[in-house]
PDB file of N, CA and C in Angstrom:
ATOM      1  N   UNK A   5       0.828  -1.192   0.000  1.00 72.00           N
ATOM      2  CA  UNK A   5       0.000   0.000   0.000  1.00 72.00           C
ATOM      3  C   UNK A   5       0.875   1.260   0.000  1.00 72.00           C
ATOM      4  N   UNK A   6       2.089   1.151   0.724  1.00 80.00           N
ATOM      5  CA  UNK A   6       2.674   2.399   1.183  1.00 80.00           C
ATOM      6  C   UNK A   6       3.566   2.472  -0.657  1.00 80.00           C
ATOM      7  N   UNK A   7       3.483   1.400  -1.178  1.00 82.00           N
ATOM      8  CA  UNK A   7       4.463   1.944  -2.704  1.00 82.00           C
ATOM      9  C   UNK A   7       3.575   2.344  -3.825  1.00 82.00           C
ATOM     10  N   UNK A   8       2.363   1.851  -3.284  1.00 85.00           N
ATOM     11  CA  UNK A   8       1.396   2.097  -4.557  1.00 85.00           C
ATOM     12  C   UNK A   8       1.827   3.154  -5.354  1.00 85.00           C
ATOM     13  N   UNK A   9       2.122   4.281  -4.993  1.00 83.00           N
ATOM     14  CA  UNK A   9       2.415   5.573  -5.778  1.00 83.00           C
ATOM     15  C   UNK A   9       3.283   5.210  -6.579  1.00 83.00           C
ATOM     16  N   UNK A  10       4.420   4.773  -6.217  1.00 80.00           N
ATOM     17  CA  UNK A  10       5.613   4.189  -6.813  1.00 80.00           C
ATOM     18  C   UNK A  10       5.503   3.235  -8.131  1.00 80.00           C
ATOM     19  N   UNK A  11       4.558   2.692  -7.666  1.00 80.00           N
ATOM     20  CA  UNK A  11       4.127   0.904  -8.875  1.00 80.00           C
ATOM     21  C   UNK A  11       3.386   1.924 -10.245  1.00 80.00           C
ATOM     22  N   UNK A  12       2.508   3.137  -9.900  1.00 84.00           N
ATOM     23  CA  UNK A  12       1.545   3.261 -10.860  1.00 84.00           C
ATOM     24  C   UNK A  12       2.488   4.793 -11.624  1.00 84.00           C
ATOM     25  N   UNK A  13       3.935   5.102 -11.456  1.00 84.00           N
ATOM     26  CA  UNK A  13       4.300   6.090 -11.902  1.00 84.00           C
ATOM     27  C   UNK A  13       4.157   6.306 -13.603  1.00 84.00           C
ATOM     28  N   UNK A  14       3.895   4.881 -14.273  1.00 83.00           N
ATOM     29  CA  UNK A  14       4.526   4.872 -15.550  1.00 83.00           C
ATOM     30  C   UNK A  14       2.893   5.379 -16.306  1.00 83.00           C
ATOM     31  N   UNK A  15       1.543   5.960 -15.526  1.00 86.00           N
ATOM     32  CA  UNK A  15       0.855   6.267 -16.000  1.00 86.00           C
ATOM     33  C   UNK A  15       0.875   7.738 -16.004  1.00 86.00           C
ATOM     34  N   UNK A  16       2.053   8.553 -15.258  1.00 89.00           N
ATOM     35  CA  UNK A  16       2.475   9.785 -15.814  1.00 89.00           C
ATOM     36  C   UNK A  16       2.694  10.169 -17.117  1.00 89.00           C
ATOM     37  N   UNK A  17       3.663   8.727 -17.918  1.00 87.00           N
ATOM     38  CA  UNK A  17       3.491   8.984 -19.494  1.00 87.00           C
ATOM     39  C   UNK A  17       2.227   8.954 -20.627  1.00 87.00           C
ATOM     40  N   UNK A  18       2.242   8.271 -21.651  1.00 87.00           N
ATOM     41  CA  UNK A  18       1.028   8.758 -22.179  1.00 87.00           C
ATOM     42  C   UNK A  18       0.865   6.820 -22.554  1.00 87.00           C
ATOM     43  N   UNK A  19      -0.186   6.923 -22.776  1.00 88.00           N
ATOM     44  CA  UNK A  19      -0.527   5.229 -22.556  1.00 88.00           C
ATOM     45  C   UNK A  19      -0.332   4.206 -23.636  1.00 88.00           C
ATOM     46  N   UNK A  20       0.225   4.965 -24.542  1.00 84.00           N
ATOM     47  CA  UNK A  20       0.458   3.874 -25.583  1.00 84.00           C
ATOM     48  C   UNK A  20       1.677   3.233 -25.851  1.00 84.00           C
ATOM     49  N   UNK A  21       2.512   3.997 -24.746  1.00 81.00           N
ATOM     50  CA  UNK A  21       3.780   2.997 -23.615  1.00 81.00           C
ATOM     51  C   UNK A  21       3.573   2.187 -22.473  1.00 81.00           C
ATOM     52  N   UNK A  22       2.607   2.640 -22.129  1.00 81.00           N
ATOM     53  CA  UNK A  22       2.375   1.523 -21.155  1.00 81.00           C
ATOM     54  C   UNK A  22       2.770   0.393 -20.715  1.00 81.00           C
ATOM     55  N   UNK A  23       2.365  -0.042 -21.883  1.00 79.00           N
ATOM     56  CA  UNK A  23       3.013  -1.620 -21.383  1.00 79.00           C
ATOM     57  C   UNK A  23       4.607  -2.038 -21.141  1.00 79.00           C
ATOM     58  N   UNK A  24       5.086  -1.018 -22.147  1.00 75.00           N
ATOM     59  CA  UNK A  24       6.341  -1.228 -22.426  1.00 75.00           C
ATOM     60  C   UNK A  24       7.602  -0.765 -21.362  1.00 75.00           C
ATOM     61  N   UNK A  25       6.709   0.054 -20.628  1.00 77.00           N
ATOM     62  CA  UNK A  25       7.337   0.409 -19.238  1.00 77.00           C
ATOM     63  C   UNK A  25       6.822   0.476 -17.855  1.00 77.00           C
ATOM     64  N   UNK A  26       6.031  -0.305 -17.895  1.00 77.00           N
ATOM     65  CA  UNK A  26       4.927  -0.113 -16.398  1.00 77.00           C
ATOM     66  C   UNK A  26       5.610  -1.454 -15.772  1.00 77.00           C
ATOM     67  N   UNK A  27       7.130  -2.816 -16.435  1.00 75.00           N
ATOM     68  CA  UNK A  27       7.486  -3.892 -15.852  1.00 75.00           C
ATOM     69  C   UNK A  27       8.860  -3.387 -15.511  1.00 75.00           C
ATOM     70  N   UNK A  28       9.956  -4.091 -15.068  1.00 72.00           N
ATOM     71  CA  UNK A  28      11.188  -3.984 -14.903  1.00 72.00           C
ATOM     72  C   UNK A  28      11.907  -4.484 -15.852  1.00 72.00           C
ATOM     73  N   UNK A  29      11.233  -5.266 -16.792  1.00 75.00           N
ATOM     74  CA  UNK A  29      11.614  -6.386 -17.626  1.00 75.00           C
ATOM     75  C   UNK A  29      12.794  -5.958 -18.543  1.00 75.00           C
ATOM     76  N   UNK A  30      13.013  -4.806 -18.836  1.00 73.00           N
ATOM     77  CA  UNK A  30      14.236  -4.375 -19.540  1.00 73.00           C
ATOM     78  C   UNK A  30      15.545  -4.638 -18.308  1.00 73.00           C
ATOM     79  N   UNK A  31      15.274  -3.925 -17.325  1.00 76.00           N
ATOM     80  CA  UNK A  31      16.313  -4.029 -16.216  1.00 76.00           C
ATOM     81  C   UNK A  31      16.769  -5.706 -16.280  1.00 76.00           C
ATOM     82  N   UNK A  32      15.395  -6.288 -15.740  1.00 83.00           N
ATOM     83  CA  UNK A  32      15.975  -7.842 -15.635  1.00 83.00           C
ATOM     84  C   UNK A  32      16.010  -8.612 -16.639  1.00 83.00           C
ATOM     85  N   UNK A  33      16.397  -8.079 -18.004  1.00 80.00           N
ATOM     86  CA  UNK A  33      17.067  -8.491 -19.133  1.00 80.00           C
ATOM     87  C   UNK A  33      18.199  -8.728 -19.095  1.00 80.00           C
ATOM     88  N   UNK A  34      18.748  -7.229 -18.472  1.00 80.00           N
ATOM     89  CA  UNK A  34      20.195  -6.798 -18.298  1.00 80.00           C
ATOM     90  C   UNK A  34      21.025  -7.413 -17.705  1.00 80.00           C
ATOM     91  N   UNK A  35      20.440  -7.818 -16.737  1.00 82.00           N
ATOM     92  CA  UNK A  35      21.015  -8.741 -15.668  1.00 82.00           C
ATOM     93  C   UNK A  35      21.349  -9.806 -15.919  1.00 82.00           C
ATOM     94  N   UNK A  36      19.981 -10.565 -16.605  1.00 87.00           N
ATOM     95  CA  UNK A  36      20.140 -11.901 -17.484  1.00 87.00           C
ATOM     96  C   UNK A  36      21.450 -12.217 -18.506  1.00 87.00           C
ATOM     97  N   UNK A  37      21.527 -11.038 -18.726  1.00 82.00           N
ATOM     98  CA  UNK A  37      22.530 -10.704 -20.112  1.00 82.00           C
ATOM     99  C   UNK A  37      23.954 -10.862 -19.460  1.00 82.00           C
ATOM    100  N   UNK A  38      24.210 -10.444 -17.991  1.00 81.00           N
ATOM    101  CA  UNK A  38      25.656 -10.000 -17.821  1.00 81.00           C
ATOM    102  C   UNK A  38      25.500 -11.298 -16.963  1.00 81.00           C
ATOM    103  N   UNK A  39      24.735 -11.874 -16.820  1.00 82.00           N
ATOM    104  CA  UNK A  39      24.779 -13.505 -15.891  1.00 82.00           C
ATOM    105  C   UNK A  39      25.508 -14.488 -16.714  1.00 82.00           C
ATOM    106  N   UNK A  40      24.549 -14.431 -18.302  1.00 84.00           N
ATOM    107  CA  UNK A  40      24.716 -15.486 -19.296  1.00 84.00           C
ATOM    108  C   UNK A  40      25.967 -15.052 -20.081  1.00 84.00           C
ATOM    109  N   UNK A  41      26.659 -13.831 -20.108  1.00 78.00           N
ATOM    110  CA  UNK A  41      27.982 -13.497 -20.611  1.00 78.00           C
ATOM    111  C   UNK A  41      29.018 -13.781 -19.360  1.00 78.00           C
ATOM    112  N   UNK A  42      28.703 -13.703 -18.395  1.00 78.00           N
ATOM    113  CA  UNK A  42      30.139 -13.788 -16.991  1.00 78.00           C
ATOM    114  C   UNK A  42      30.166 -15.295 -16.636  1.00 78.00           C
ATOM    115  N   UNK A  43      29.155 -15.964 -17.022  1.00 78.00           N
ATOM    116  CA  UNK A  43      29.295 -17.377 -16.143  1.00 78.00           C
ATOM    117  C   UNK A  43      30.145 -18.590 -16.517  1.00 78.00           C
ATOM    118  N   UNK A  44      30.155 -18.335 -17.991  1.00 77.00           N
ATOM    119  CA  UNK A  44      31.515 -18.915 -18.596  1.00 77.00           C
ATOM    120  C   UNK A  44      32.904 -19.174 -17.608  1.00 77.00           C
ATOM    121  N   UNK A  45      33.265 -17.610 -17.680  1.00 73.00           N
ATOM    122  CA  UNK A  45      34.422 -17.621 -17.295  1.00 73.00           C
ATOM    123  C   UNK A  45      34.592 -18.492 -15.788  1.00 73.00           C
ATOM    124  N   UNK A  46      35.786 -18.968 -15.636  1.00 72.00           N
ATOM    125  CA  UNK A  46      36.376 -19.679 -14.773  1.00 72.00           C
ATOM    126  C   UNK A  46      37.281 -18.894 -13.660  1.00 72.00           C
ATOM    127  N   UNK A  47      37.850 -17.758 -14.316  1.00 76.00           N
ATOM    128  CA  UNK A  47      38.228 -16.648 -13.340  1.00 76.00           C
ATOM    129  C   UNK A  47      37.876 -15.467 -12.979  1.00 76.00           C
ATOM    130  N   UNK A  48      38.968 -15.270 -12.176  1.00 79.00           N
ATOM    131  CA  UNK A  48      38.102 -13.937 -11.248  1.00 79.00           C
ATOM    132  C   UNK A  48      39.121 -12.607 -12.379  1.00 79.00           C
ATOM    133  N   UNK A  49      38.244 -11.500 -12.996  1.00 80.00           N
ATOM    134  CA  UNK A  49      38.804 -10.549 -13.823  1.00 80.00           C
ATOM    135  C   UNK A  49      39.640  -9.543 -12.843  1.00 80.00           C
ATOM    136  N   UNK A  50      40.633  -9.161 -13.146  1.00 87.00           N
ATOM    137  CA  UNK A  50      40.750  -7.346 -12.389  1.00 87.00           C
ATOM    138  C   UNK A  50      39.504  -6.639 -12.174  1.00 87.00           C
ATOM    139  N   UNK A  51      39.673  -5.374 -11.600  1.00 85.00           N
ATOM    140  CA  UNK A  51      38.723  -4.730 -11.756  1.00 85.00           C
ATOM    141  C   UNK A  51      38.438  -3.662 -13.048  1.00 85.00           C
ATOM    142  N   UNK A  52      39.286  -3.814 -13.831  1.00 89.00           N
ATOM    143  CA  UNK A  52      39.732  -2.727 -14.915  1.00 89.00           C
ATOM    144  C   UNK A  52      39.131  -3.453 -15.847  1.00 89.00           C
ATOM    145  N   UNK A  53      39.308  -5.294 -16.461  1.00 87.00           N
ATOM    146  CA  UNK A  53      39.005  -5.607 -17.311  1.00 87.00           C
ATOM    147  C   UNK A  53      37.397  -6.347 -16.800  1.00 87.00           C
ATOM    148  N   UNK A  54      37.245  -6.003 -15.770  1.00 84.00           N
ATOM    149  CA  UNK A  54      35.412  -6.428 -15.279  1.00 84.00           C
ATOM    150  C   UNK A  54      34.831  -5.460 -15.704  1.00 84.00           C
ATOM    151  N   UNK A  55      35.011  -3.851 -15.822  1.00 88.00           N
ATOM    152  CA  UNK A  55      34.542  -2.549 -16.156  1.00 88.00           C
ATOM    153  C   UNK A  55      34.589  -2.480 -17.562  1.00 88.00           C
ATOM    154  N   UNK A  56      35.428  -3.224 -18.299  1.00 90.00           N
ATOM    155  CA  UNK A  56      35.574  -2.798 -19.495  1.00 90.00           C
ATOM    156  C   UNK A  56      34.560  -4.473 -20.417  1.00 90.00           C
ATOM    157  N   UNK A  57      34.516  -5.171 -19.860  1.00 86.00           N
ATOM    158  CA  UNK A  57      33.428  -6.310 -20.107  1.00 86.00           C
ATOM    159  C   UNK A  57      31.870  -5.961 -20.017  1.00 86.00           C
ATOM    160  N   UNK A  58      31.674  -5.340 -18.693  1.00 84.00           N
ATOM    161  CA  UNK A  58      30.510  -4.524 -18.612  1.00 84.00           C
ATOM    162  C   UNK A  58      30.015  -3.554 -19.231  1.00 84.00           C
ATOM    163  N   UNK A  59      30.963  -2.446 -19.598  1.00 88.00           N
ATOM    164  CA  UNK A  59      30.645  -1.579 -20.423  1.00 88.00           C
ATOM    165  C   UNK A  59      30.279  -1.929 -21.794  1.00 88.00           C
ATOM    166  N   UNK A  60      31.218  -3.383 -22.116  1.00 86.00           N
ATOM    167  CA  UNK A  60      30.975  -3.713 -23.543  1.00 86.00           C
ATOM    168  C   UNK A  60      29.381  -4.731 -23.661  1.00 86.00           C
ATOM    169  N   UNK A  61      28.921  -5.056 -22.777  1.00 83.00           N
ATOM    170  CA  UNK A  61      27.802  -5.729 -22.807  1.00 83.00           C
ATOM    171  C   UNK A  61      26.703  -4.782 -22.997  1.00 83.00           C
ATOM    172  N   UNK A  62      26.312  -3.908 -21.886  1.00 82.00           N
ATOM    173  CA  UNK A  62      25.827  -2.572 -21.651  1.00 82.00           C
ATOM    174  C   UNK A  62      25.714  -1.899 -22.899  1.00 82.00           C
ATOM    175  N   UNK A  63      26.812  -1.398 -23.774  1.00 84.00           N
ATOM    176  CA  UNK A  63      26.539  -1.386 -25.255  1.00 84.00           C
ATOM    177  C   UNK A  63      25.993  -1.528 -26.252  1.00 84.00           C
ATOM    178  N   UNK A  64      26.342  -3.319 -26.097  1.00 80.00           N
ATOM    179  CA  UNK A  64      25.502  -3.945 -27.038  1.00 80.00           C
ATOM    180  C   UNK A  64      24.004  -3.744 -26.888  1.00 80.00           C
ATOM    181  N   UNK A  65      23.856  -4.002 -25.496  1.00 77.00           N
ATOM    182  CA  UNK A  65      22.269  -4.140 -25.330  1.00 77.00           C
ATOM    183  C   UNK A  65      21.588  -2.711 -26.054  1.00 77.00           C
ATOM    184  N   UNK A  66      22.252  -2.009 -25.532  1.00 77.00           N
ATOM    185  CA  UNK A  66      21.616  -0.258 -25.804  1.00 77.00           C
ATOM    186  C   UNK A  66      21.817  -0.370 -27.779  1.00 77.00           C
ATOM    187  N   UNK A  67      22.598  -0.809 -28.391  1.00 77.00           N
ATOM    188  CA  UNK A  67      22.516  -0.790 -29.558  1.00 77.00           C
ATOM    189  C   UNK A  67      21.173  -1.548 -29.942  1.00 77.00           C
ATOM    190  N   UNK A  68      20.969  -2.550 -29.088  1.00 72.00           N
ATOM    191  CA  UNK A  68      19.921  -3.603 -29.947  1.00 72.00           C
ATOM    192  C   UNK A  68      18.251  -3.294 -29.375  1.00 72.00           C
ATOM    193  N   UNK A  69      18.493  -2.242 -28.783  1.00 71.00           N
ATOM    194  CA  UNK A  69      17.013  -1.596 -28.010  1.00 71.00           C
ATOM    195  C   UNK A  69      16.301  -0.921 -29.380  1.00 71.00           C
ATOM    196  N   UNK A  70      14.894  -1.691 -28.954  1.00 62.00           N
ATOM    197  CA  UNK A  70      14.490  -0.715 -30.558  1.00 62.00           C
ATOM    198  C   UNK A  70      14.298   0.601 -30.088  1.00 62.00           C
ATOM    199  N   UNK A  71      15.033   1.294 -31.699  1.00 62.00           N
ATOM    200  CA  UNK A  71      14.920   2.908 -31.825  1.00 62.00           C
ATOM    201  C   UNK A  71      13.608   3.368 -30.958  1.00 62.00           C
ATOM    202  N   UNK A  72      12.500   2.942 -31.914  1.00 55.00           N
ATOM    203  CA  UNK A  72      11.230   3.327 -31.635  1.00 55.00           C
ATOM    204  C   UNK A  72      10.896   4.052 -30.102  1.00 55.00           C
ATOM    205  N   UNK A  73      11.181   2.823 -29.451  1.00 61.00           N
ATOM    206  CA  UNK A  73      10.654   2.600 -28.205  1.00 61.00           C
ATOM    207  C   UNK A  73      11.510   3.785 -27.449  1.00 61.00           C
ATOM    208  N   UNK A  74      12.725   4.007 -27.931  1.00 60.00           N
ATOM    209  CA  UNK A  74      13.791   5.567 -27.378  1.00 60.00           C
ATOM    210  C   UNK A  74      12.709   6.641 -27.590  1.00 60.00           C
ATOM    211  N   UNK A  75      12.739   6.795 -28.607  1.00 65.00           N
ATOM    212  CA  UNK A  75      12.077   7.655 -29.524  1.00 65.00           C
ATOM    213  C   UNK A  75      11.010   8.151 -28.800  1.00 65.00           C
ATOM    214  N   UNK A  76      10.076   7.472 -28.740  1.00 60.00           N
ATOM    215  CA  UNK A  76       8.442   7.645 -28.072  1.00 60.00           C
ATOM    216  C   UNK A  76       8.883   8.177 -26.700  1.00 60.00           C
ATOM    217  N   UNK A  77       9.924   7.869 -25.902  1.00 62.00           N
ATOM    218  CA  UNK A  77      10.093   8.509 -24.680  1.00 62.00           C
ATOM    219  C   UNK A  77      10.741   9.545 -24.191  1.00 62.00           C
ATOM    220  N   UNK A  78      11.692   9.714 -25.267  1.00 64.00           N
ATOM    221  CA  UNK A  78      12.199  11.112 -25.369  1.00 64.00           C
ATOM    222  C   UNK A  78      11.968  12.100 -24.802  1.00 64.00           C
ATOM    223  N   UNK A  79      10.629  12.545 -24.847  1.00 61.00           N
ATOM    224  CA  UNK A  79       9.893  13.712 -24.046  1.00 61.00           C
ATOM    225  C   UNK A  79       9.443  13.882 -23.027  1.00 61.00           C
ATOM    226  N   UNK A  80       9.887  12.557 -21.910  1.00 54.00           N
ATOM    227  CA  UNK A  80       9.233  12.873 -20.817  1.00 54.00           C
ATOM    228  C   UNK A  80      11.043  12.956 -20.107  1.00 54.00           C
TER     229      UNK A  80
END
């Protein structure tokens, strides 16, 4: 009850995003993504080449986000 405000923010935008942002589901994509790219490995990275793995994942993802969906949100 006390987050309700919190859960229903994404009806500040205009509703024909809705769906597309009222879940976390992009976030816990991300996650998915740097789980199923790190779990391979067998060792433990520096911290220099863990930052620079991340950044390069992080990347990709943002390249493969459809335009559109940037686009339409732009304005808020």
């Amino acid at each position: 009850e006390k987050d309700l405000y919190d859960c229903l923010t994404y009806m500040d935008f205009e509703p024909a995003i809705w769906k597309k942002i009222r879940t976390t589901n992009i976030i816990e994509q991300t996650f998915r993504e740097v789980r199923q790219r790190t779990r391979p490995m067998s060792i433990a990275l520096p911290p220099h080449a863990t930052e620079r793995l991340f950044t390069g994942i992080a990347k990709n993802l943002n390249a493969n986000w459809k335009k559109s969906f940037v686009e339409s949100t732009q304005n808020y």
